[in-house]
Amino acid sequence: MIPKLNRKSLLKFITVLFAGGLLCVGAIKTYSHKTTTSQSNQQERRDDDGDGDRDNDRDKYLFVWAGDQGRTNPDFLAVVNFDERSPNYGEVVTTLPIPGAGATGNEPHHVGLSKNGRVLACGGLLSVLKGQPEIFFFDVSNPTAPRFLSAADPPQSAITDEFYPLSNGGFLVTMMGGAEGHHPGRVVEFTKDLQLVTEHPQDPPMDGFNPHGISVRPEMNLMVTSDFICPSTTLHVMPGGLDLRGSVRVWKFRERRIVRTITIPSPAGTIDIKLIPEDPKGRAYTAGMTDDRLYLIDTQHGRARPVFDFSTIAQGGWPQLMRMTKDGTRLFISMNMAGKVVMFDTSNHERPRVLKVLDLGANSGPHYIALTEDEKRLVISDYFLNEDNFGKVHAEGDHRVHVAKVTNRNLVLDPRFQLDFNTAFALGPARPHGLAFK
């Protein structure tokens, strides 16, 4: 049983803990400095040599949601030239800091782009520690001149994680903790006008409901979320170790209702989940971060079966975030502690086969990955979470952003794209996390 701390006491303790500047509000300083190309045959359009002609209309801008390593300058959105034909490919176009008093120490985390490509939603994982809004919305209609729109602070939940863009222009957002960072968490819904609808479900499970990953197949009325960790246990104010989770929630998507809970053998930290596109059985993949296993999830019958052992690549490598191709035949997973990204052939869903292990080097720390719309480039950011002197998690990474070219059977780093968030900005090192394209 996790001790109950009221929000006021927790914030007061954190304020004292960070006396001297770590969580004080910094002065606002400005940092210097879609396409859909649908193809009928997924295999043919990922040419094996990676040098085939690209479509004219493609992702030209990369958004990177980042935070100041020192937590004194404002968290910010960086826009990067992502046009391979441009001589300025890989260079920072502009940055936009969060305005106002709640600009620092939010711990920028995941992002989501609205269906119409006009709004970028960004999460602050640790905004709750300073009593600040934790979801930030940007107008990216003109990607070279983004505008801050608004910020939201759902009353029943905190610890913002993953975003799912709804067809009506709104968002679903996984909030891993309750208002005080414990459990249960919620899945928050916003309208296209960025107004809070509600926090799902009304009566959340009390058995470790801490949703992080989310995946949806609307045509099957199916949604899944994966529970990762009780967030408050990552802080020094909470005694003991990390309280990891190992469960998947199966939802009726349209009703926003949980109908089933599926557990893996141990609470190994099921940080992400992906439903397999076009699979008539509605199955999904998730990974245990600390048990080195990839699981095939049977959402209809409530079963989880291990189908791959990550220790054959690197024991204790922390498999984390996932991306899948639209035909469900390729799966990409970052391995944070191992410094690697794995590309699987998932044509046989029950027997995924390794095609490539992309090695980014010791202590690189890859975490967030994003696949372009044409599925020809995978972008990787090397930073997970460092709670500095107030918490137990210290996974800094090297702050680089990589681009890997994707072919049918290979994953190769693009040597032209060299972006280092340690040196890209005049105000000093920054921590890159969420990625999106336009």
Coordinates of C-alpha atoms in Angstrom, one line a residue:
M1 CA 0.0 0.0 0.0
I2 CA 1.5 3.3 -1.0
P3 CA 1.4 6.0 1.7
K4 CA -1.2 8.7 1.0
L5 CA 0.3 12.2 0.7
N6 CA -2.0 15.2 0.2
R7 CA -1.1 17.4 -2.7
K8 CA -0.3 20.4 -0.5
S9 CA 2.2 18.4 1.6
L10 CA 3.9 16.9 -1.4
L11 CA 4.3 20.2 -3.2
K12 CA 5.6 21.8 0.0
F13 CA 8.2 19.1 0.5
I14 CA 9.3 19.3 -3.1
T15 CA 9.6 23.1 -2.8
V16 CA 11.9 22.7 0.2
L17 CA 13.8 20.0 -1.5
F18 CA 14.6 22.2 -4.4
A19 CA 15.4 25.3 -2.4
G20 CA 18.4 26.9 -4.1
G21 CA 17.0 26.9 -7.5
L22 CA 16.2 23.5 -9.0
L23 CA 12.5 24.1 -9.0
C24 CA 12.3 27.8 -8.8
V25 CA 10.7 29.6 -11.7
G26 CA 13.3 30.8 -14.1
A27 CA 13.2 33.9 -16.1
I28 CA 11.9 33.5 -19.6
K29 CA 14.7 33.3 -22.1
T30 CA 14.4 32.5 -25.8
Y31 CA 16.5 29.8 -27.2
S32 CA 18.5 30.7 -30.3
H33 CA 17.9 29.4 -32.9
K34 CA 2.1 15.5 -43.7
T35 CA 1.9 14.1 -45.3
T36 CA 0.1 11.0 -46.3
T37 CA 1.8 9.0 -49.0
S38 CA -0.5 6.0 -49.0
Q39 CA 0.8 3.1 -51.0
S40 CA -1.0 -0.2 -51.7
N41 CA 2.1 -2.4 -51.3
Q42 CA 4.1 -1.7 -48.1
Q43 CA 6.9 -4.1 -49.1
E44 CA 7.6 -2.5 -52.5
R45 CA 7.7 1.1 -51.2
R46 CA 10.4 0.3 -48.7
D47 CA 13.1 -0.3 -51.3
D48 CA 16.0 -2.5 -50.1
D49 CA 18.8 -0.1 -50.9
G50 CA 17.2 2.9 -49.3
D51 CA 18.2 5.2 -52.2
G52 CA 15.0 5.2 -54.3
D53 CA 13.2 8.4 -55.2
R54 CA 11.0 9.9 -52.5
D55 CA 7.6 11.3 -53.0
N56 CA 7.6 15.1 -53.5
D57 CA 5.1 15.7 -50.7
R58 CA 6.6 14.4 -47.4
D59 CA 7.5 15.4 -43.9
K60 CA 9.6 18.5 -44.0
Y61 CA 9.7 19.7 -40.4
L62 CA 10.6 17.8 -37.2
F63 CA 9.2 19.0 -33.8
V64 CA 11.2 18.2 -30.7
W65 CA 9.8 18.8 -27.3
A66 CA 12.7 19.5 -24.9
G67 CA 13.7 20.8 -21.5
D68 CA 16.6 22.7 -20.1
Q69 CA 19.0 20.3 -18.4
G70 CA 19.5 22.7 -15.6
R71 CA 15.8 23.2 -15.1
T72 CA 16.2 27.0 -14.9
N73 CA 15.4 28.1 -18.5
P74 CA 12.0 27.5 -20.0
D75 CA 11.0 24.2 -21.5
F76 CA 10.6 24.7 -25.3
L77 CA 9.5 23.4 -28.6
A78 CA 12.2 23.1 -31.3
V79 CA 11.5 23.1 -35.0
V80 CA 14.1 21.3 -37.2
N81 CA 14.5 21.3 -40.9
F82 CA 13.6 17.7 -41.9
D83 CA 13.6 18.2 -45.7
E84 CA 16.3 15.8 -47.1
R85 CA 16.6 17.9 -50.2
S86 CA 17.4 21.1 -48.3
P87 CA 21.0 22.2 -47.7
N88 CA 20.0 23.0 -44.2
Y89 CA 18.7 19.5 -43.4
G90 CA 19.0 18.8 -39.7
E91 CA 19.4 22.4 -38.6
V92 CA 17.2 24.1 -36.0
V93 CA 14.8 26.5 -37.7
T94 CA 13.3 28.1 -34.6
T95 CA 12.4 27.5 -30.9
L96 CA 9.4 28.5 -28.9
P97 CA 9.7 28.5 -25.1
I98 CA 6.7 28.1 -22.8
P99 CA 5.5 31.5 -21.7
G100 CA 4.7 32.6 -18.2
A101 CA 5.5 31.5 -14.6
G102 CA 5.0 27.8 -15.2
A103 CA 7.7 27.5 -17.9
T104 CA 10.4 25.6 -16.1
G105 CA 10.9 22.2 -14.6
N106 CA 7.9 20.5 -16.4
E107 CA 10.1 17.6 -17.7
P108 CA 9.0 17.6 -21.3
H109 CA 7.8 14.1 -22.2
H110 CA 5.6 12.8 -25.0
V111 CA 3.7 14.6 -27.8
G112 CA 0.8 14.2 -30.2
L113 CA -0.1 15.9 -33.4
S114 CA -3.8 16.4 -34.1
K115 CA -5.4 14.7 -37.0
N116 CA -5.5 17.9 -39.1
G117 CA -1.9 18.6 -38.3
R118 CA -2.6 22.0 -36.8
V119 CA -2.2 21.4 -33.1
L120 CA 0.7 19.8 -31.3
A121 CA 0.0 18.6 -27.7
C122 CA 2.9 18.3 -25.4
G123 CA 3.1 16.7 -21.9
G124 CA 4.9 17.8 -18.8
L125 CA 5.7 14.6 -16.9
L126 CA 6.6 16.3 -13.6
S127 CA 4.7 19.6 -13.8
V128 CA 2.7 18.4 -10.8
L129 CA 5.7 18.8 -8.6
K130 CA 5.5 22.5 -9.0
G131 CA 1.7 22.8 -9.1
Q132 CA 1.8 23.8 -12.8
P133 CA -0.4 22.9 -15.8
E134 CA 0.9 19.7 -17.4
I135 CA -0.5 19.6 -20.9
F136 CA 0.6 22.3 -23.4
F137 CA -1.0 23.0 -26.8
F138 CA 0.8 24.7 -29.7
D139 CA -0.5 25.9 -33.0
V140 CA 1.8 24.5 -35.6
S141 CA -0.3 25.4 -38.7
N142 CA 2.8 27.3 -39.8
P143 CA 5.6 25.0 -38.6
T144 CA 8.3 27.6 -39.0
A145 CA 6.4 30.0 -36.7
P146 CA 4.6 27.9 -34.0
R147 CA 2.4 29.7 -31.4
F148 CA 1.6 28.7 -27.8
L149 CA -2.2 28.3 -27.4
S150 CA -3.0 27.2 -23.9
A151 CA -2.2 24.8 -21.1
A152 CA -4.4 22.4 -19.2
D153 CA -4.4 20.8 -15.7
P154 CA -6.8 17.9 -15.3
P155 CA -8.1 18.0 -11.7
Q156 CA -8.1 14.2 -11.1
S157 CA -4.9 13.2 -12.7
A158 CA -1.2 14.0 -13.3
I159 CA 2.0 12.7 -14.9
T160 CA 1.3 13.2 -18.6
D161 CA 2.4 10.5 -20.9
E162 CA 1.1 9.4 -24.3
F163 CA -1.3 11.1 -26.8
Y164 CA -3.8 9.6 -29.2
P165 CA -5.3 12.0 -31.8
L166 CA -9.0 11.6 -32.2
S167 CA -10.7 11.8 -35.7
N168 CA -12.8 14.7 -34.5
G169 CA -9.6 16.8 -33.8
G170 CA -9.4 16.2 -30.1
F171 CA -7.0 14.0 -28.0
L172 CA -6.9 11.1 -25.6
V173 CA -4.1 11.5 -23.1
T174 CA -2.8 8.9 -20.7
M175 CA -2.1 10.3 -17.2
M176 CA -0.1 7.8 -15.3
G177 CA -0.9 9.1 -11.8
G178 CA -3.8 10.6 -9.8
A179 CA -3.8 14.2 -8.8
E180 CA -1.0 13.5 -6.2
G181 CA 1.1 11.2 -8.4
H182 CA -0.1 7.9 -6.9
H183 CA -2.7 5.6 -8.4
P184 CA -5.1 5.3 -10.0
G185 CA -4.3 7.4 -13.1
R186 CA -6.7 8.3 -15.9
V187 CA -7.1 8.7 -19.6
V188 CA -8.1 12.3 -20.3
E189 CA -10.1 13.5 -23.2
F190 CA -10.0 16.8 -25.0
T191 CA -12.2 18.3 -27.7
K192 CA -10.9 19.8 -31.0
D193 CA -11.3 23.2 -29.2
L194 CA -8.9 21.8 -26.5
Q195 CA -11.5 21.7 -23.8
L196 CA -11.4 19.0 -21.2
V197 CA -14.3 16.5 -21.7
T198 CA -13.7 14.1 -18.8
E199 CA -11.2 11.8 -17.2
H200 CA -11.8 8.2 -18.0
P201 CA -13.0 6.0 -16.4
Q202 CA -15.3 7.4 -13.8
D203 CA -14.5 4.6 -11.5
P204 CA -10.9 3.6 -12.3
P205 CA -9.5 0.2 -11.2
M206 CA -7.6 0.3 -7.9
D207 CA -5.2 -2.5 -8.8
G208 CA -2.3 -0.4 -10.1
F209 CA -4.1 1.5 -12.9
N210 CA -1.2 3.7 -14.1
P211 CA -1.6 4.0 -17.9
H212 CA 1.4 5.0 -20.0
G213 CA 1.0 3.4 -23.5
I214 CA -2.1 3.7 -25.6
S215 CA -3.2 2.2 -28.9
V216 CA -6.5 2.2 -30.7
R217 CA -8.2 0.4 -33.6
P218 CA -11.5 2.3 -34.0
E219 CA -12.8 -0.1 -36.7
M220 CA -12.8 -2.8 -34.0
N221 CA -14.1 -0.5 -31.2
L222 CA -10.9 -1.6 -29.4
M223 CA -8.5 0.4 -27.3
V224 CA -5.7 -0.8 -25.0
T225 CA -3.5 0.9 -22.4
S226 CA -0.5 -0.4 -20.6
D227 CA 0.3 0.3 -16.9
F228 CA 3.9 1.2 -16.2
I229 CA 4.7 2.4 -12.7
C230 CA 3.3 4.2 -9.7
P231 CA 4.9 7.6 -10.4
S232 CA 5.3 8.8 -6.9
T233 CA 7.5 5.8 -6.0
T234 CA 10.2 7.3 -8.3
L235 CA 10.7 10.2 -5.8
H236 CA 13.0 10.2 -2.8
V237 CA 10.1 11.4 -0.7
M238 CA 8.6 7.9 -1.1
P239 CA 10.5 5.1 0.8
G240 CA 11.4 1.9 -1.0
G241 CA 12.0 1.0 -4.6
L242 CA 10.1 1.5 -7.8
D243 CA 6.6 0.1 -7.9
L244 CA 6.4 -1.2 -11.4
R245 CA 3.3 -2.5 -13.1
G246 CA 2.7 -5.4 -15.5
S247 CA -0.8 -5.1 -16.9
V248 CA -2.8 -4.2 -20.0
R249 CA -6.3 -2.8 -19.9
V250 CA -8.7 -3.6 -22.8
W251 CA -11.3 -1.0 -23.5
K252 CA -14.4 -0.6 -25.5
F253 CA -13.1 2.4 -27.4
R254 CA -16.4 4.2 -28.3
E255 CA -17.8 3.7 -24.7
R256 CA -14.4 4.6 -23.1
R257 CA -14.9 1.6 -20.8
I258 CA -12.5 -1.0 -19.5
V259 CA -13.7 -4.5 -20.1
R260 CA -10.7 -6.6 -19.3
T261 CA -7.3 -6.6 -17.5
I262 CA -4.5 -8.8 -18.7
T263 CA -1.4 -9.3 -16.6
I264 CA 2.1 -10.5 -17.5
P265 CA 3.8 -13.0 -15.2
S266 CA 5.7 -10.3 -13.2
P267 CA 5.3 -6.5 -12.7
A268 CA 8.1 -5.7 -15.1
G269 CA 7.1 -2.3 -16.3
T270 CA 4.8 -2.5 -19.4
I271 CA 5.6 1.0 -20.6
D272 CA 4.1 0.8 -24.1
I273 CA 1.7 -1.2 -26.2
K274 CA 0.8 -1.4 -29.9
L275 CA -2.2 -3.0 -31.5
I276 CA -1.2 -4.9 -34.6
P277 CA -2.7 -3.2 -37.7
E278 CA -4.9 -5.4 -39.8
D279 CA -4.8 -8.3 -37.4
P280 CA -8.4 -9.8 -37.4
K281 CA -7.8 -11.1 -33.8
G282 CA -7.1 -7.7 -32.4
R283 CA -3.8 -8.7 -30.8
A284 CA -1.1 -6.4 -29.5
Y285 CA 2.5 -6.3 -28.4
T286 CA 3.9 -5.0 -25.2
A287 CA 7.3 -5.5 -23.5
G288 CA 8.4 -6.0 -19.9
M289 CA 11.1 -3.3 -19.3
T290 CA 12.8 -5.3 -16.6
D291 CA 12.1 -8.9 -17.5
D292 CA 13.5 -8.6 -21.1
R293 CA 10.4 -10.1 -22.7
L294 CA 8.2 -9.2 -25.7
Y295 CA 4.6 -10.3 -25.2
L296 CA 1.9 -11.0 -27.6
I297 CA -1.4 -9.9 -26.1
D298 CA -4.6 -11.7 -26.9
T299 CA -7.2 -8.9 -26.2
Q300 CA -10.2 -11.2 -26.9
H301 CA -9.3 -14.0 -24.5
G302 CA -7.2 -12.1 -22.0
R303 CA -3.9 -13.8 -22.4
A304 CA -0.3 -12.7 -22.6
R305 CA 2.4 -14.9 -24.2
P306 CA 6.1 -14.2 -24.4
V307 CA 7.3 -14.3 -28.0
F308 CA 10.9 -12.9 -27.8
D309 CA 13.7 -12.7 -25.3
F310 CA 15.5 -9.3 -25.4
S311 CA 18.3 -10.7 -23.3
T312 CA 19.6 -12.4 -26.5
I313 CA 20.4 -8.9 -27.6
A314 CA 21.4 -7.3 -24.3
Q315 CA 20.4 -8.4 -20.8
G316 CA 18.8 -5.7 -18.7
G317 CA 18.5 -3.5 -21.9
W318 CA 15.2 -1.9 -20.9
P319 CA 13.0 -2.4 -24.0
Q320 CA 10.7 0.6 -24.0
L321 CA 8.8 2.5 -26.8
M322 CA 7.3 0.8 -29.9
R323 CA 6.3 1.8 -33.4
M324 CA 4.7 -0.4 -36.1
T325 CA 4.3 0.0 -39.8
K326 CA 0.7 0.4 -41.1
D327 CA 0.6 -3.2 -42.5
G328 CA 1.7 -4.7 -39.2
T329 CA 4.8 -6.4 -40.6
R330 CA 7.5 -4.3 -39.0
L331 CA 8.0 -3.4 -35.3
F332 CA 10.6 -1.0 -33.9
I333 CA 11.5 -1.0 -30.2
S334 CA 14.0 1.2 -28.3
M335 CA 16.3 -0.4 -25.7
N336 CA 17.2 2.4 -23.4
M337 CA 19.9 0.9 -21.3
A338 CA 21.4 -1.1 -24.1
G339 CA 21.8 1.9 -26.4
K340 CA 20.0 0.1 -29.2
V341 CA 16.9 0.1 -31.4
V342 CA 15.6 -3.2 -32.7
M343 CA 13.7 -3.8 -36.0
F344 CA 11.5 -6.9 -36.1
D345 CA 9.8 -8.7 -38.9
T346 CA 6.4 -9.4 -37.5
S347 CA 4.8 -11.0 -40.6
N348 CA 4.3 -14.0 -38.3
H349 CA 2.8 -12.3 -35.3
E350 CA 3.6 -15.2 -33.0
R351 CA 7.2 -15.5 -34.0
P352 CA 8.7 -12.0 -34.5
R353 CA 12.2 -12.1 -36.1
V354 CA 15.0 -9.7 -35.6
L355 CA 16.0 -8.0 -38.8
K356 CA 18.4 -5.3 -37.4
V357 CA 19.8 -4.2 -34.1
L358 CA 20.9 -0.5 -34.6
D359 CA 23.6 0.2 -32.0
L360 CA 23.8 3.8 -31.0
G361 CA 26.7 3.2 -28.5
A362 CA 27.2 2.9 -24.8
N363 CA 25.2 5.4 -22.6
S364 CA 23.4 6.8 -25.7
G365 CA 20.0 6.1 -24.0
P366 CA 17.5 5.9 -26.9
H367 CA 14.0 6.2 -25.7
Y368 CA 11.4 8.1 -27.9
I369 CA 11.0 6.9 -31.4
A370 CA 8.8 8.2 -34.3
L371 CA 8.2 6.7 -37.7
T372 CA 7.5 9.1 -40.6
E373 CA 4.2 8.8 -42.5
D374 CA 5.9 7.2 -45.5
E375 CA 7.7 4.8 -43.1
K376 CA 11.1 5.5 -44.6
R377 CA 12.6 7.3 -41.7
L378 CA 12.7 6.5 -38.0
V379 CA 13.7 9.3 -35.6
I380 CA 15.2 8.6 -32.2
S381 CA 15.8 10.8 -29.2
D382 CA 18.4 9.9 -26.7
Y383 CA 16.9 10.8 -23.3
F384 CA 14.4 9.0 -21.0
L385 CA 14.3 10.6 -17.6
N386 CA 16.7 12.0 -15.0
E387 CA 15.1 13.0 -11.8
D388 CA 18.4 14.6 -10.7
N389 CA 18.7 14.9 -6.9
F390 CA 14.9 14.6 -6.1
G391 CA 14.3 11.1 -7.5
K392 CA 15.5 7.5 -8.1
V393 CA 15.5 7.4 -12.0
H394 CA 18.6 8.6 -13.7
A395 CA 18.6 7.7 -17.4
E396 CA 20.2 10.8 -19.0
G397 CA 21.3 9.6 -22.4
D398 CA 23.6 11.6 -24.6
H399 CA 20.9 14.2 -25.8
R400 CA 21.3 13.4 -29.5
V401 CA 18.6 13.1 -32.1
H402 CA 19.2 10.5 -34.8
V403 CA 17.5 9.7 -38.1
A404 CA 17.6 6.1 -39.4
K405 CA 16.6 5.2 -42.9
V406 CA 14.2 2.3 -43.0
T407 CA 14.2 -0.2 -45.8
N408 CA 12.4 -3.6 -46.0
R409 CA 15.1 -5.4 -44.1
N410 CA 17.4 -2.8 -42.6
L411 CA 17.8 0.3 -40.4
V412 CA 20.7 2.6 -41.2
L413 CA 21.8 5.9 -39.6
D414 CA 21.6 8.9 -41.9
P415 CA 25.1 10.5 -41.6
R416 CA 23.8 13.8 -42.8
F417 CA 21.5 14.3 -39.8
Q418 CA 23.7 15.4 -36.9
L419 CA 21.7 17.1 -34.1
D420 CA 23.1 17.3 -30.6
F421 CA 21.0 19.0 -28.0
N422 CA 24.1 19.5 -25.8
T423 CA 25.5 22.1 -28.2
A424 CA 22.6 23.3 -30.5
F425 CA 21.4 26.1 -28.2
A426 CA 23.1 29.1 -26.7
L427 CA 21.7 28.6 -23.3
G428 CA 23.3 25.2 -22.8
P429 CA 22.4 21.5 -22.9
A430 CA 18.8 20.5 -23.3
R431 CA 17.0 17.2 -23.0
P432 CA 15.1 16.1 -26.1
H433 CA 12.1 13.9 -25.8
G434 CA 8.9 13.9 -27.8
L435 CA 9.0 13.9 -31.6
A436 CA 6.5 14.7 -34.3
F437 CA 6.5 15.6 -38.0
K438 CA 4.7 17.9 -40.4

